[in-house]
Amino acid sequence: MERETEFGVGFGGTLPPGDYRELACSLEAHGFHVATAFGDLMMQPPAMVLATMATATSRLRLGVGCFTPWTLHPVEIAGQMAYLDQLSDGRAFLGIVRGAWLDQLGIDTTRALTAIEDTLGVVEAVLDGTGRGYDGTTYSVGTGTRPYYPVLRTALPIMIGTWSPKLAAFAGRRADEIQVGGCANAAMVPLIRGWAEPGETAVGKEPGSTRIVLTAVTVVDEDGDAARRRARTEAALPMHAIAALDRTVSIDPDLLARMGTLLREHRYEDAGRLIPDELLTHFSFCGTPGEVAEQAAAAYDAGASRVEFDTPFGLTEAAGIGLLGSKVLPILRSLGYGS
């Protein structure tokens, strides 16, 4: 199967609103294909971030990466996605994920698969405009319910973020892409691919046709040691949330416990210092441009269709995007990626 590869970036939704326009212009000028904005707890609403970027670009695909099924009702997700898709002239795609840190809101996420399936069911029923409704377990929408706003595309591309075999199989049935969030570990790609295949086969999709996306904290700088120091701080919180989900590595539970104590005290730099060198590059893309390119190439070689370099990109956002675009991407293009 011929596999197209893309370059992407992911924004954490933490910047002043005025910064996104200039950064989006820079991404498009450097030839990135995709920009996503996260919907993680206490970050800016991702569709709002992407709406700002939509008005500054003409080619960049824009994806929510990702909504959770708990903090926004699916009818509102449908409306926000329809607005973004209209504003970007059909460049939007919808991502959905179980979500992390939602215990802070007292939300029980144990029935995530059902909630995600119902969220997609409601969104699709609303956007198709027929008023057919959807009867789910977690979410439903009544027959005859139609949007009052214009809908450019009645079906949007879907990305599901997961580290779970069950949700990956579901994504094989329902999604165009599977995002492995917080992951720079190429060894996870074939594992996710295998988990998705039963779902693909069940609906008659060609095995391996669901694209795999790796996305992780990125810090690139000509000073590789400075980049790794910053990456440790930035990767500590997401690594702590997902480290035990990576079945290809062995992580000391005591290490995670010590990190957890520091993170609860908001001592992110101290928690990051505990991350061993051999683990840092499993959960972040970091180092010099050559080192980051080498990490990304390994992910593509393993079968990833897209690598997303995530916030903060570099020692500053603008400098990081500049180095990614001017030095990392040319190396990857020379290896045949990005087409």
Coordinates of C-alpha atoms in Angstrom, one line a residue:
M1 CA 0.0 0.0 0.0
E2 CA 1.4 3.4 -1.0
R3 CA 1.6 5.6 2.1
E4 CA 1.5 9.4 2.0
T5 CA 3.4 11.2 4.8
E6 CA 2.7 14.6 6.3
F7 CA 4.3 17.1 8.6
G8 CA 2.3 18.5 11.4
V9 CA 2.4 20.6 14.6
G10 CA 0.2 20.6 17.6
F11 CA -0.6 23.7 19.8
G12 CA -1.4 23.4 23.4
G13 CA -3.8 26.3 23.5
T14 CA -1.8 28.3 26.0
L15 CA -0.6 31.3 23.9
P16 CA -2.0 34.9 23.7
P17 CA -4.6 34.9 20.9
G18 CA -2.7 37.3 18.8
D19 CA 0.3 34.9 18.5
Y20 CA -1.5 32.2 16.5
R21 CA -2.0 34.1 13.3
E22 CA 1.7 34.8 12.8
L23 CA 2.7 31.3 13.7
A24 CA 0.1 29.8 11.4
C25 CA 1.5 31.9 8.5
S26 CA 5.0 30.7 9.3
L27 CA 3.8 27.0 9.3
E28 CA 2.2 27.4 5.9
A29 CA 5.3 29.2 4.5
H30 CA 7.5 26.3 5.6
G31 CA 5.3 23.7 4.0
F32 CA 3.7 22.1 7.0
H33 CA 0.5 20.2 6.1
V34 CA -1.4 20.1 9.3
A35 CA -1.9 22.1 12.5
T36 CA -3.9 20.8 15.4
A37 CA -5.0 22.3 18.7
F38 CA -5.4 20.3 21.8
G39 CA -8.6 20.2 23.9
D40 CA -6.9 19.2 27.1
L41 CA -8.2 20.4 30.5
M42 CA -7.6 24.1 31.2
M43 CA -6.3 24.8 27.7
Q44 CA -8.0 27.3 25.3
P45 CA -11.0 25.9 23.4
P46 CA -9.3 24.3 20.3
A47 CA -11.8 25.4 17.7
M48 CA -11.3 29.0 18.7
V49 CA -7.5 28.7 18.3
L50 CA -8.0 27.0 14.9
A51 CA -10.5 29.7 13.8
T52 CA -7.8 32.3 14.2
M53 CA -5.4 30.2 12.2
A54 CA -8.0 29.5 9.5
T55 CA -8.2 33.2 8.7
A56 CA -4.4 33.4 8.2
T57 CA -3.9 30.4 6.0
S58 CA -5.2 28.9 2.8
R59 CA -3.7 25.4 2.6
L60 CA -3.0 24.2 6.1
R61 CA -5.4 21.4 7.3
L62 CA -6.8 22.2 10.8
G63 CA -7.7 19.6 13.3
V64 CA -9.1 19.5 16.8
G65 CA -6.7 17.1 18.5
C66 CA -8.8 16.4 20.4
F67 CA -12.2 17.0 22.0
T68 CA -13.2 14.8 24.9
P69 CA -16.7 13.4 25.0
W70 CA -17.2 14.7 28.5
T71 CA -16.7 18.5 28.7
L72 CA -18.7 19.7 25.6
H73 CA -22.0 18.2 24.4
P74 CA -21.8 16.7 20.9
V75 CA -24.3 19.1 19.5
E76 CA -21.9 21.9 20.4
I77 CA -19.0 20.0 18.9
A78 CA -21.0 19.7 15.7
G79 CA -21.6 23.4 15.6
Q80 CA -18.0 24.4 16.3
M81 CA -16.7 22.0 13.7
A82 CA -19.2 23.2 11.1
Y83 CA -18.2 26.8 11.8
L84 CA -14.5 26.0 11.5
D85 CA -15.0 24.0 8.4
Q86 CA -16.9 26.8 6.7
L87 CA -14.4 29.4 7.8
S88 CA -11.4 27.3 6.5
D89 CA -13.2 26.4 3.2
G90 CA -13.2 22.6 4.0
R91 CA -9.9 22.2 5.8
A92 CA -11.1 21.1 9.2
F93 CA -11.1 17.6 10.8
L94 CA -12.5 16.3 14.1
G95 CA -10.4 14.6 16.7
I96 CA -11.8 12.9 19.8
V97 CA -10.1 11.2 22.7
R98 CA -10.9 9.8 26.1
G99 CA -9.2 12.7 27.9
A100 CA -6.8 13.0 30.8
W101 CA -6.8 14.8 34.2
L102 CA -10.6 14.8 34.2
D103 CA -10.7 13.4 37.7
Q104 CA -10.1 17.1 38.7
L105 CA -13.7 17.7 37.5
G106 CA -15.1 14.6 39.2
I107 CA -15.8 13.0 35.8
D108 CA -15.9 9.2 35.5
T109 CA -14.3 8.3 32.1
T110 CA -14.5 4.5 32.5
R111 CA -17.1 4.2 29.7
A112 CA -15.1 6.2 27.2
L113 CA -15.7 3.9 24.2
T114 CA -19.5 4.2 24.5
A115 CA -19.3 8.0 25.0
I116 CA -16.9 8.5 22.0
E117 CA -19.2 6.3 19.8
D118 CA -22.3 8.4 20.9
T119 CA -20.4 11.7 20.4
L120 CA -19.6 10.7 16.8
G121 CA -23.1 9.5 16.2
V122 CA -24.6 12.8 17.4
V123 CA -22.1 14.9 15.5
E124 CA -22.7 13.0 12.3
A125 CA -26.5 13.0 12.7
V126 CA -26.5 16.8 13.2
L127 CA -24.2 17.6 10.3
D128 CA -25.9 15.5 7.7
G129 CA -28.9 17.8 8.0
T130 CA -31.6 15.1 7.5
G131 CA -33.0 15.3 11.0
R132 CA -32.6 11.5 11.3
G133 CA -31.6 11.8 15.0
Y134 CA -29.4 9.4 17.0
D135 CA -30.3 7.2 20.0
G136 CA -27.3 6.5 22.1
T137 CA -26.5 5.4 25.7
T138 CA -24.5 8.5 26.8
Y139 CA -25.8 11.0 24.2
S140 CA -28.8 11.2 21.9
V141 CA -30.4 13.7 19.6
G142 CA -34.1 13.7 18.7
T143 CA -35.5 13.0 15.3
G144 CA -36.1 16.2 13.4
T145 CA -33.3 18.1 15.1
R146 CA -31.5 20.1 12.4
P147 CA -28.9 22.8 12.6
Y148 CA -29.9 26.5 11.9
Y149 CA -26.4 27.2 10.6
P150 CA -24.8 26.5 7.2
V151 CA -22.9 23.2 6.9
L152 CA -20.2 23.0 4.2
R153 CA -19.4 19.3 4.5
T154 CA -22.0 16.9 6.0
A155 CA -19.2 14.4 7.0
L156 CA -15.8 15.4 8.4
P157 CA -12.6 13.4 8.5
I158 CA -12.3 11.7 11.9
M159 CA -9.2 11.2 14.1
I160 CA -9.4 9.2 17.3
G161 CA -6.6 9.5 19.9
T162 CA -5.8 6.4 22.0
W163 CA -3.3 4.1 23.5
S164 CA -6.0 1.4 24.1
P165 CA -6.4 -1.8 22.1
K166 CA -10.2 -1.6 22.3
L167 CA -10.4 2.0 21.2
A168 CA -7.8 1.4 18.5
A169 CA -10.0 -1.4 17.1
F170 CA -13.0 1.0 17.2
A171 CA -10.9 3.6 15.4
G172 CA -10.1 1.1 12.8
R173 CA -13.8 0.9 12.1
R174 CA -14.8 4.5 12.4
A175 CA -11.8 6.8 12.0
D176 CA -9.5 8.0 9.2
E177 CA -6.6 8.4 11.6
I178 CA -5.4 7.2 15.0
Q179 CA -3.4 9.7 17.1
V180 CA -1.0 8.4 19.7
G181 CA -0.7 11.4 21.9
G182 CA 2.4 12.2 23.9
C183 CA 4.3 9.6 21.9
A184 CA 7.6 9.9 20.1
N185 CA 8.3 6.1 20.3
A186 CA 8.4 4.5 16.8
A187 CA 7.8 1.1 18.4
M188 CA 4.2 2.0 19.2
V189 CA 3.3 2.4 15.5
P190 CA 3.1 -1.3 14.5
L191 CA 1.5 -2.1 17.9
I192 CA -1.3 0.4 17.2
R193 CA -1.6 -0.8 13.6
G194 CA -2.2 -4.4 14.8
W195 CA -4.8 -3.3 17.3
A196 CA -6.7 -1.4 14.6
E197 CA -6.8 -4.2 12.0
P198 CA -9.7 -6.1 13.5
G199 CA -11.9 -3.0 13.3
E200 CA -10.8 -2.3 9.7
T201 CA -11.5 -5.9 8.7
A202 CA -14.9 -5.9 10.3
V203 CA -16.1 -3.0 8.1
G204 CA -14.3 -4.1 4.9
K205 CA -11.5 -1.5 5.1
E206 CA -8.1 -2.5 3.8
P207 CA -5.9 -3.5 6.7
G208 CA -3.4 -0.8 7.4
S209 CA -5.5 1.9 5.7
T210 CA -6.2 3.9 9.0
R211 CA -3.4 6.4 9.2
I212 CA -1.2 6.5 12.4
V213 CA -0.1 9.8 13.9
L214 CA 2.5 10.3 16.5
T215 CA 2.4 13.6 18.4
A216 CA 4.6 14.7 21.3
V217 CA 6.2 17.6 23.1
T218 CA 8.9 19.0 20.8
V219 CA 11.9 21.2 21.7
V220 CA 14.5 21.8 18.9
D221 CA 17.5 24.0 19.2
E222 CA 21.0 24.2 17.9
D223 CA 22.1 23.7 21.6
G224 CA 20.9 20.1 22.0
D225 CA 21.4 20.1 25.8
A226 CA 19.3 23.2 26.3
A227 CA 16.6 21.6 24.2
R228 CA 16.6 18.5 26.3
R229 CA 16.5 20.5 29.5
R230 CA 13.4 22.3 28.3
A231 CA 11.8 19.1 26.9
R232 CA 12.2 17.4 30.3
T233 CA 10.1 20.1 32.0
E234 CA 7.5 20.3 29.2
A235 CA 7.2 16.5 28.9
A236 CA 6.9 15.7 32.6
L237 CA 3.2 16.2 33.0
P238 CA 2.0 14.3 29.8
M239 CA 4.6 11.6 30.3
H240 CA 3.3 10.9 33.8
A241 CA -0.2 10.6 32.5
I242 CA 0.5 8.1 29.7
A243 CA 3.9 6.4 30.5
A244 CA 2.3 3.3 31.9
L245 CA 0.3 2.9 28.6
D246 CA 3.4 2.4 26.5
R247 CA 3.7 -1.4 26.4
T248 CA 7.1 -1.3 24.6
V249 CA 9.0 0.1 27.6
S250 CA 9.5 -0.8 31.2
I251 CA 9.1 2.1 33.6
D252 CA 9.9 2.0 37.3
P253 CA 6.6 2.6 39.3
D254 CA 8.6 4.4 42.0
L255 CA 9.8 6.9 39.4
L256 CA 6.2 7.7 38.4
A257 CA 5.2 8.0 42.0
R258 CA 8.0 10.5 42.7
M259 CA 7.2 12.5 39.6
G260 CA 3.5 12.5 40.6
T261 CA 4.3 14.0 44.0
L262 CA 6.3 16.8 42.4
L263 CA 3.7 17.5 39.7
R264 CA 1.0 17.8 42.2
E265 CA 3.1 20.6 43.8
H266 CA 3.5 22.1 40.3
R267 CA 7.3 21.5 40.4
Y268 CA 7.5 20.6 36.7
E269 CA 11.2 21.3 36.3
D270 CA 12.1 19.1 39.3
A271 CA 9.8 16.3 37.9
G272 CA 11.4 16.5 34.5
R273 CA 14.8 16.1 35.9
L274 CA 13.8 12.6 37.0
I275 CA 13.2 11.4 33.5
P276 CA 16.0 9.1 32.3
D277 CA 17.7 9.9 29.0
E278 CA 16.5 6.7 27.4
L279 CA 12.9 7.6 28.2
L280 CA 13.0 11.2 27.2
T281 CA 13.0 10.4 23.5
H282 CA 10.1 8.0 23.9
F283 CA 7.9 10.9 25.0
S284 CA 9.3 13.9 23.3
F285 CA 11.0 15.0 20.1
C286 CA 14.1 16.9 21.3
G287 CA 17.6 18.0 20.6
T288 CA 19.3 19.5 17.6
P289 CA 17.6 19.7 14.3
G290 CA 19.5 16.6 13.1
E291 CA 18.5 14.7 16.2
V292 CA 14.8 15.6 16.0
A293 CA 14.8 14.7 12.3
E294 CA 16.3 11.3 13.1
Q295 CA 13.6 10.7 15.7
A296 CA 10.8 11.7 13.2
A297 CA 12.4 9.5 10.4
A298 CA 12.2 6.5 12.7
A299 CA 8.5 7.1 13.2
Y300 CA 7.9 7.4 9.5
D301 CA 10.0 4.3 8.9
A302 CA 7.9 2.4 11.4
G303 CA 4.7 3.3 9.4
A304 CA 3.5 6.6 10.8
S305 CA 1.7 8.7 8.3
R306 CA 2.2 11.9 10.2
V307 CA 4.5 13.2 12.9
E308 CA 3.2 16.2 14.8
F309 CA 5.7 18.4 16.6
D310 CA 3.9 19.8 19.6
T311 CA 4.2 22.9 21.8
P312 CA 6.6 24.5 22.7
F313 CA 8.5 23.6 19.5
G314 CA 11.8 25.3 20.7
L315 CA 13.1 27.5 23.4
T316 CA 10.6 29.9 22.1
E317 CA 7.6 29.0 19.8
A318 CA 8.7 31.2 16.9
A319 CA 12.3 30.0 17.1
G320 CA 11.2 26.3 17.3
I321 CA 8.9 26.6 14.3
G322 CA 11.7 28.4 12.4
L323 CA 14.1 25.6 13.0
L324 CA 11.6 22.9 12.3
G325 CA 10.7 24.5 9.0
S326 CA 14.2 25.5 7.9
K327 CA 16.3 22.6 9.1
V328 CA 14.2 19.6 10.3
L329 CA 11.8 19.4 7.4
P330 CA 14.5 19.7 4.7
I331 CA 16.3 16.7 6.2
L332 CA 13.0 14.7 6.2
R333 CA 12.2 15.7 2.6
S334 CA 15.7 14.6 1.5
L335 CA 14.7 11.1 2.9
G336 CA 11.5 11.1 0.9
Y337 CA 9.0 12.1 3.5
G338 CA 6.4 14.8 3.3
S339 CA 4.7 13.8 0.1

